[in-house]
Amino acid sequence: MEIIDGKALAKNVRENLKKDVEELKKKGIVPRLAVILVGEDKASQIYVKNKSKACIEVGVEYEEILLDESTSMEKLLNIIDDLNNRNDITGILLQSPIPKHLDINEAFRRISPNKDVDGFNPVSIGKLCLNQDTFVSCTPYGIMKMFEAYNVDLDGKDAVIIGRSNIVGKPMALSMLNKNATVTICHSKTKNLKEITKKADILVAAVGKKHFVTADMVKEGAVVIDVGINRTEEGLFGDVDFENVKEKTSLITPVPGGVGPMTVAMLINNVVKCAKNMIAQKN
Ligand code: NAD
């Protein structure tokens, strides 16, 4: 059994990005991420802080647009339009969740696919579906990079994802399908979940329930990826009962220190990719 060191991998990604950013600066482009935060969601504030820290470390400029809880849809769309039109902005991120009176899908649709560093625009997701080059949602993208780094070959493997969200489950499924895995997506209406997860060579848990995946749900020798972030009074927990599951696996991610740091690193990667694309379009 090996534990995936997401922190070390992410550090490596950031170090390589630092060099890319230096090269871009020589060509007159400074990557700059704009993050829109609406309201005062506590978890979002932590995520945004981590993202700004990573940007600064790599040399990517960072701009935060803080909007009041009562912001109108019209105002939000106008702000996105402005950011789409600004040449100095190379990536736009709308931190979710946003207040209920706002339509998040409409907002994601408005972000230019050229600056869609989170990969949530339907164009980005459509391209992923067609296995074309695009911005891939940062969490699944980070997990795919983990597979690469730890030589996990997906070809012909049975991959099972628990969770069908637009930001994790679905893009994760498409990413693994694009690498020739046989993919099953499970969700809250799935029957006989354990029967399905027990067949998984690769099991990805993106549920949002502490220790949801127990040892009896895991095949001997499986690769287990824990996306869950569950904050409780006792601390931070994943979706996988790590202590009891780990001995059954060949490879497993811890929480914290697994998927989370890679998600942030891939965001910066996407901001830098935007800047590179801008240069390529100019030439
Ligand atoms: P979500 O709430 O949108 O989706 C949860 C999914 O779990 C749903 O598709 C639902 O059908 C499924 N589910 C719920 N109960 C189930 C059950 N009993 N059996 C089978 N499936 C069930 O959540 P999300 O945005 O996809 O995030 C999932 C988790 O991952 C959360 O804990 C979130 O905080 C975390 N997350 C972590 C990162 C990271 O970088 N590590 C990034 C995004 C999300």
Tab-separated table of C-alpha atoms and ligand atoms in Angstrom:
chain	number	residue	atom	x	y	z
A	1	MET	CA	0.000	0.000	0.000
A	2	GLU	CA	1.231	3.457	-0.915
A	3	ILE	CA	-0.192	6.806	0.170
A	4	ILE	CA	-0.353	9.453	-2.531
A	5	ASP	CA	1.458	12.600	-1.427
A	6	GLY	CA	-0.770	15.292	-2.935
A	7	LYS	CA	1.149	18.047	-1.169
A	8	ALA	CA	4.492	17.071	-2.677
A	9	LEU	CA	2.969	16.571	-6.138
A	10	ALA	CA	1.281	19.963	-5.972
A	11	LYS	CA	4.543	21.610	-4.903
A	12	ASN	CA	6.220	20.078	-7.920
A	13	VAL	CA	3.478	21.360	-10.238
A	14	ARG	CA	3.791	24.850	-8.735
A	15	GLU	CA	7.576	24.853	-9.162
A	16	ASN	CA	7.236	24.015	-12.856
A	17	LEU	CA	4.548	26.671	-13.234
A	18	LYS	CA	6.857	29.244	-11.681
A	19	LYS	CA	9.282	28.686	-14.563
A	20	ASP	CA	6.455	28.952	-17.111
A	21	VAL	CA	5.317	32.233	-15.551
A	22	GLU	CA	8.868	33.636	-15.784
A	23	GLU	CA	8.944	32.727	-19.486
A	24	LEU	CA	5.536	34.356	-20.033
A	25	LYS	CA	6.684	37.527	-18.277
A	26	LYS	CA	9.656	37.723	-20.670
A	27	LYS	CA	7.110	37.693	-23.492
A	28	GLY	CA	5.183	40.544	-21.879
A	29	ILE	CA	2.280	38.571	-20.381
A	30	VAL	CA	1.630	38.356	-16.665
A	31	PRO	CA	-1.030	35.717	-15.897
A	32	ARG	CA	-3.754	37.265	-13.742
A	33	LEU	CA	-6.619	35.434	-12.093
A	34	ALA	CA	-9.856	37.201	-11.170
A	35	VAL	CA	-11.881	35.503	-8.442
A	36	ILE	CA	-15.483	36.520	-7.820
A	37	LEU	CA	-16.829	35.769	-4.374
A	38	VAL	CA	-20.495	36.497	-3.644
A	39	GLY	CA	-21.606	36.508	-0.016
A	40	GLU	CA	-19.742	35.245	3.048
A	41	ASP	CA	-19.626	31.446	2.848
A	42	LYS	CA	-16.946	30.378	5.348
A	43	ALA	CA	-15.607	27.393	3.378
A	44	SER	CA	-15.414	29.526	0.225
A	45	GLN	CA	-13.338	32.084	2.090
A	46	ILE	CA	-10.829	29.370	3.028
A	47	TYR	CA	-10.669	28.051	-0.556
A	48	VAL	CA	-10.207	31.536	-1.971
A	49	LYS	CA	-7.401	32.267	0.503
A	50	ASN	CA	-5.596	29.053	-0.514
A	51	LYS	CA	-5.983	29.968	-4.181
A	52	SER	CA	-4.587	33.481	-3.674
A	53	LYS	CA	-1.598	32.106	-1.716
A	54	ALA	CA	-0.794	29.631	-4.509
A	55	CYS	CA	-1.085	32.361	-7.168
A	56	ILE	CA	1.305	34.646	-5.314
A	57	GLU	CA	3.816	31.835	-4.768
A	58	VAL	CA	3.931	31.053	-8.481
A	59	GLY	CA	4.051	34.699	-9.611
A	60	VAL	CA	0.491	34.806	-10.952
A	61	GLU	CA	-1.333	38.053	-10.202
A	62	TYR	CA	-4.545	37.789	-8.297
A	63	GLU	CA	-7.603	39.990	-8.101
A	64	GLU	CA	-10.547	39.396	-5.793
A	65	ILE	CA	-13.988	40.817	-6.488
A	66	LEU	CA	-16.046	40.650	-3.318
A	67	LEU	CA	-19.771	41.049	-3.858
A	68	ASP	CA	-22.508	41.561	-1.370
A	69	GLU	CA	-24.900	38.657	-0.572
A	70	SER	CA	-27.748	40.701	-2.176
A	71	THR	CA	-25.930	41.249	-5.506
A	72	SER	CA	-28.293	41.041	-8.485
A	73	MET	CA	-27.837	38.652	-11.409
A	74	GLU	CA	-27.526	41.627	-13.731
A	75	LYS	CA	-24.648	43.047	-11.713
A	76	LEU	CA	-22.889	39.691	-11.559
A	77	LEU	CA	-23.193	39.206	-15.332
A	78	ASN	CA	-21.925	42.743	-15.962
A	79	ILE	CA	-18.876	42.056	-13.824
A	80	ILE	CA	-18.202	38.814	-15.718
A	81	ASP	CA	-18.551	40.682	-19.043
A	82	ASP	CA	-16.022	43.291	-17.897
A	83	LEU	CA	-13.555	40.584	-16.901
A	84	ASN	CA	-14.123	38.765	-20.212
A	85	ASN	CA	-13.224	41.983	-22.051
A	86	ARG	CA	-10.151	42.917	-20.027
A	87	ASN	CA	-6.889	41.963	-21.748
A	88	ASP	CA	-4.968	41.816	-18.475
A	89	ILE	CA	-7.217	39.062	-17.054
A	90	THR	CA	-6.130	35.561	-18.093
A	91	GLY	CA	-8.538	33.554	-15.969
A	92	ILE	CA	-11.925	34.032	-14.299
A	93	LEU	CA	-13.244	31.984	-11.412
A	94	LEU	CA	-16.648	32.301	-9.821
A	95	GLN	CA	-16.425	30.700	-6.374
A	96	SER	CA	-19.383	28.424	-5.651
A	97	PRO	CA	-21.769	28.271	-3.913
A	98	ILE	CA	-23.386	31.613	-4.700
A	99	PRO	CA	-26.582	32.889	-3.031
A	100	LYS	CA	-29.744	31.011	-4.032
A	101	HIS	CA	-31.389	33.945	-5.849
A	102	LEU	CA	-28.579	33.845	-8.446
A	103	ASP	CA	-28.449	31.371	-11.342
A	104	ILE	CA	-25.019	29.758	-11.177
A	105	ASN	CA	-25.402	27.961	-14.516
A	106	GLU	CA	-26.146	31.215	-16.296
A	107	ALA	CA	-23.121	32.785	-14.631
A	108	PHE	CA	-20.816	29.907	-15.634
A	109	ARG	CA	-22.194	30.130	-19.168
A	110	ARG	CA	-21.270	33.811	-19.288
A	111	ILE	CA	-17.585	33.264	-18.445
A	112	SER	CA	-15.653	33.242	-21.716
A	113	PRO	CA	-14.544	29.678	-22.586
A	114	ASN	CA	-11.095	31.242	-23.220
A	115	LYS	CA	-10.840	32.297	-19.567
A	116	ASP	CA	-12.822	29.450	-17.985
A	117	VAL	CA	-10.120	28.198	-15.607
A	118	ASP	CA	-12.597	26.085	-13.637
A	119	GLY	CA	-13.879	24.319	-16.759
A	120	PHE	CA	-17.542	24.823	-15.801
A	121	ASN	CA	-18.706	26.542	-18.993
A	122	PRO	CA	-20.825	24.169	-21.148
A	123	VAL	CA	-18.332	24.655	-24.004
A	124	SER	CA	-15.493	23.383	-21.801
A	125	ILE	CA	-17.546	20.411	-20.604
A	126	GLY	CA	-18.687	19.670	-24.167
A	127	LYS	CA	-15.104	19.619	-25.371
A	128	LEU	CA	-14.121	17.292	-22.524
A	129	CYS	CA	-16.981	15.032	-23.585
A	130	LEU	CA	-15.597	15.017	-27.129
A	131	ASN	CA	-12.065	14.394	-25.811
A	132	GLN	CA	-10.805	17.709	-27.186
A	133	ASP	CA	-8.273	20.012	-25.580
A	134	THR	CA	-10.033	22.252	-23.051
A	135	PHE	CA	-10.001	23.513	-19.478
A	136	VAL	CA	-10.878	20.598	-17.243
A	137	SER	CA	-12.460	21.112	-13.832
A	138	CYS	CA	-9.513	21.382	-11.439
A	139	THR	CA	-10.330	18.489	-9.067
A	140	PRO	CA	-10.696	15.761	-11.732
A	141	TYR	CA	-7.762	17.267	-13.618
A	142	GLY	CA	-5.605	17.073	-10.486
A	143	ILE	CA	-6.636	13.451	-9.955
A	144	MET	CA	-5.692	12.594	-13.554
A	145	LYS	CA	-2.262	14.151	-12.889
A	146	MET	CA	-1.971	11.981	-9.770
A	147	PHE	CA	-2.665	8.879	-11.864
A	148	GLU	CA	0.079	9.950	-14.264
A	149	ALA	CA	2.572	10.640	-11.474
A	150	TYR	CA	1.905	7.296	-9.767
A	151	ASN	CA	1.796	5.314	-13.035
A	152	VAL	CA	-1.844	4.308	-12.696
A	153	ASP	CA	-2.776	3.031	-16.145
A	154	LEU	CA	-6.526	3.463	-16.713
A	155	ASP	CA	-6.685	1.491	-19.940
A	156	GLY	CA	-9.367	-1.213	-19.588
A	157	LYS	CA	-9.698	-0.692	-15.826
A	158	ASP	CA	-13.036	-0.718	-14.014
A	159	ALA	CA	-13.416	2.769	-12.560
A	160	VAL	CA	-16.262	3.660	-10.222
A	161	ILE	CA	-17.110	7.185	-9.089
A	162	ILE	CA	-19.501	7.839	-6.233
A	163	GLY	CA	-21.024	11.249	-6.967
A	164	ARG	CA	-22.406	12.809	-10.143
A	165	SER	CA	-21.875	16.527	-9.566
A	166	ASN	CA	-21.055	18.816	-12.474
A	167	ILE	CA	-17.822	19.927	-10.831
A	168	VAL	CA	-16.397	16.549	-9.750
A	169	GLY	CA	-18.320	13.379	-10.616
A	170	LYS	CA	-19.215	14.018	-14.256
A	171	PRO	CA	-15.898	15.544	-15.426
A	172	MET	CA	-14.075	12.800	-13.500
A	173	ALA	CA	-16.055	10.157	-15.376
A	174	LEU	CA	-15.374	11.784	-18.745
A	175	SER	CA	-11.661	12.188	-17.982
A	176	MET	CA	-11.298	8.503	-17.087
A	177	LEU	CA	-13.405	7.423	-20.062
A	178	ASN	CA	-11.076	9.451	-22.296
A	179	LYS	CA	-8.257	7.277	-20.941
A	180	ASN	CA	-10.114	4.079	-21.811
A	181	ALA	CA	-11.405	3.096	-18.389
A	182	THR	CA	-14.782	1.362	-18.128
A	183	VAL	CA	-16.585	3.920	-16.045
A	184	THR	CA	-19.574	3.578	-13.719
A	185	ILE	CA	-21.103	6.611	-11.996
A	186	CYS	CA	-22.980	5.961	-8.755
A	187	HIS	CA	-25.189	8.471	-6.970
A	188	SER	CA	-27.810	8.834	-4.268
A	189	LYS	CA	-30.352	6.720	-6.203
A	190	THR	CA	-27.939	3.904	-7.049
A	191	LYS	CA	-29.056	0.473	-5.864
A	192	ASN	CA	-26.655	-2.078	-4.365
A	193	LEU	CA	-23.818	0.422	-4.189
A	194	LYS	CA	-21.455	-1.966	-2.428
A	195	GLU	CA	-21.811	-4.584	-5.183
A	196	ILE	CA	-20.642	-1.979	-7.684
A	197	THR	CA	-17.826	-0.409	-5.672
A	198	LYS	CA	-16.395	-3.844	-4.811
A	199	LYS	CA	-15.664	-4.397	-8.496
A	200	ALA	CA	-13.723	-1.159	-8.867
A	201	ASP	CA	-10.040	-1.235	-9.754
A	202	ILE	CA	-10.191	2.504	-9.223
A	203	LEU	CA	-12.681	4.011	-6.797
A	204	VAL	CA	-13.273	7.761	-6.552
A	205	ALA	CA	-15.410	9.025	-3.685
A	206	ALA	CA	-17.002	12.469	-4.147
A	207	VAL	CA	-20.012	12.312	-1.857
A	208	GLY	CA	-19.494	14.803	0.958
A	209	LYS	CA	-20.189	12.354	3.801
A	210	LYS	CA	-17.561	11.549	6.422
A	211	HIS	CA	-16.212	7.974	6.160
A	212	PHE	CA	-18.927	6.972	3.688
A	213	VAL	CA	-16.639	4.425	2.006
A	214	THR	CA	-15.884	1.548	4.360
A	215	ALA	CA	-13.440	-1.345	3.952
A	216	ASP	CA	-16.164	-3.821	2.942
A	217	MET	CA	-16.933	-1.644	-0.108
A	218	VAL	CA	-13.398	-1.825	-1.498
A	219	LYS	CA	-11.763	-4.467	-3.685
A	220	GLU	CA	-8.393	-5.833	-2.571
A	221	GLY	CA	-5.613	-3.890	-4.315
A	222	ALA	CA	-7.835	-1.054	-5.542
A	223	VAL	CA	-6.707	2.530	-6.070
A	224	VAL	CA	-8.881	4.745	-3.858
A	225	ILE	CA	-9.199	8.501	-4.385
A	226	ASP	CA	-10.931	10.517	-1.686
A	227	VAL	CA	-12.338	13.844	-2.871
A	228	GLY	CA	-14.481	14.503	0.192
A	229	ILE	CA	-13.936	17.468	2.464
A	230	ASN	CA	-16.021	17.115	5.591
A	231	ARG	CA	-15.370	19.673	8.306
A	232	THR	CA	-16.527	18.588	11.756
A	233	GLU	CA	-15.787	19.709	15.291
A	234	GLU	CA	-13.251	16.864	15.493
A	235	GLY	CA	-11.425	18.097	12.396
A	236	LEU	CA	-11.290	17.545	8.654
A	237	PHE	CA	-12.333	14.159	7.224
A	238	GLY	CA	-12.630	12.610	3.805
A	239	ASP	CA	-15.382	10.421	2.380
A	240	VAL	CA	-13.229	7.334	2.947
A	241	ASP	CA	-12.682	5.591	6.273
A	242	PHE	CA	-8.945	5.923	5.624
A	243	GLU	CA	-7.559	3.963	8.591
A	244	ASN	CA	-9.637	0.866	7.861
A	245	VAL	CA	-9.612	1.077	4.074
A	246	LYS	CA	-5.930	1.803	3.436
A	247	GLU	CA	-4.592	-1.732	4.031
A	248	LYS	CA	-6.866	-3.101	1.313
A	249	THR	CA	-5.633	-0.660	-1.306
A	250	SER	CA	-2.577	-0.493	-3.530
A	251	LEU	CA	-2.726	3.299	-3.586
A	252	ILE	CA	-4.837	5.772	-1.615
A	253	THR	CA	-5.124	9.527	-1.067
A	254	PRO	CA	-5.243	10.949	2.450
A	255	VAL	CA	-7.446	13.828	3.617
A	256	PRO	CA	-5.994	16.364	4.115
A	257	GLY	CA	-2.933	16.315	1.854
A	258	GLY	CA	-4.373	14.395	-1.094
A	259	VAL	CA	-6.739	15.762	-3.707
A	260	GLY	CA	-7.118	19.254	-2.172
A	261	PRO	CA	-3.616	20.630	-2.847
A	262	MET	CA	-3.659	19.252	-6.406
A	263	THR	CA	-6.980	21.000	-7.096
A	264	VAL	CA	-5.422	24.362	-6.273
A	265	ALA	CA	-2.268	23.596	-8.280
A	266	MET	CA	-4.333	22.690	-11.353
A	267	LEU	CA	-6.243	25.946	-11.068
A	268	ILE	CA	-2.972	27.862	-11.357
A	269	ASN	CA	-1.998	25.543	-14.197
A	270	ASN	CA	-5.197	26.556	-16.018
A	271	VAL	CA	-4.544	30.275	-15.453
A	272	VAL	CA	-1.076	29.852	-16.971
A	273	LYS	CA	-2.554	27.815	-19.826
A	274	CYS	CA	-4.955	30.718	-20.564
A	275	ALA	CA	-1.995	33.080	-20.812
A	276	LYS	CA	-0.142	30.691	-23.137
A	277	ASN	CA	-3.249	30.391	-25.336
A	278	MET	CA	-3.469	34.189	-25.511
A	279	ILE	CA	0.102	34.383	-26.815
A	280	ALA	CA	-0.559	31.599	-29.327
A	281	GLN	CA	-3.656	33.454	-30.609
A	282	LYS	CA	-1.666	36.687	-31.060
A	283	ASN	CA	1.001	34.936	-33.168
B	1	NAD	P1	-22.385	17.327	-4.388
B	1	NAD	O1	-23.113	17.475	-3.106
B	1	NAD	O2	-22.684	18.217	-5.524
B	1	NAD	O3	-22.497	15.827	-4.890
B	1	NAD	C1	-22.514	14.746	-4.016
B	1	NAD	C2	-22.854	13.519	-4.798
B	1	NAD	O4	-22.912	12.429	-3.908
B	1	NAD	C3	-24.208	13.597	-5.496
B	1	NAD	O5	-24.044	13.326	-6.883
B	1	NAD	C4	-25.051	12.523	-4.833
B	1	NAD	O6	-25.901	11.844	-5.743
B	1	NAD	C5	-23.995	11.602	-4.260
B	1	NAD	N1	-24.502	10.917	-3.071
B	1	NAD	C6	-25.047	11.465	-1.969
B	1	NAD	N2	-25.434	10.497	-1.113
B	1	NAD	C7	-25.153	9.314	-1.692
B	1	NAD	C8	-25.332	7.976	-1.325
B	1	NAD	N3	-25.902	7.637	-0.180
B	1	NAD	N4	-24.902	7.018	-2.165
B	1	NAD	C9	-24.325	7.330	-3.345
B	1	NAD	N5	-24.121	8.598	-3.746
B	1	NAD	C10	-24.544	9.575	-2.937
B	1	NAD	O7	-20.838	17.431	-3.974
B	1	NAD	P2	-19.520	17.749	-4.831
B	1	NAD	O8	-19.463	19.202	-5.102
B	1	NAD	O9	-19.350	16.800	-5.941
B	1	NAD	O10	-18.435	17.435	-3.718
B	1	NAD	C11	-18.345	16.173	-3.095
B	1	NAD	C12	-17.349	16.253	-1.954
B	1	NAD	O11	-16.085	16.627	-2.477
B	1	NAD	C13	-17.668	17.328	-0.908
B	1	NAD	O12	-17.225	16.873	0.345
B	1	NAD	C14	-16.841	18.513	-1.341
B	1	NAD	O13	-16.531	19.373	-0.277
B	1	NAD	C15	-15.618	17.805	-1.853
B	1	NAD	N6	-14.838	18.541	-2.834
B	1	NAD	C16	-13.504	18.525	-2.659
B	1	NAD	C17	-12.684	19.150	-3.569
B	1	NAD	C18	-11.202	19.090	-3.355
B	1	NAD	O14	-10.479	19.834	-3.946
B	1	NAD	N7	-10.721	18.158	-2.540
B	1	NAD	C19	-13.216	19.814	-4.672
B	1	NAD	C20	-14.612	19.784	-4.851
B	1	NAD	C21	-15.409	19.138	-3.923
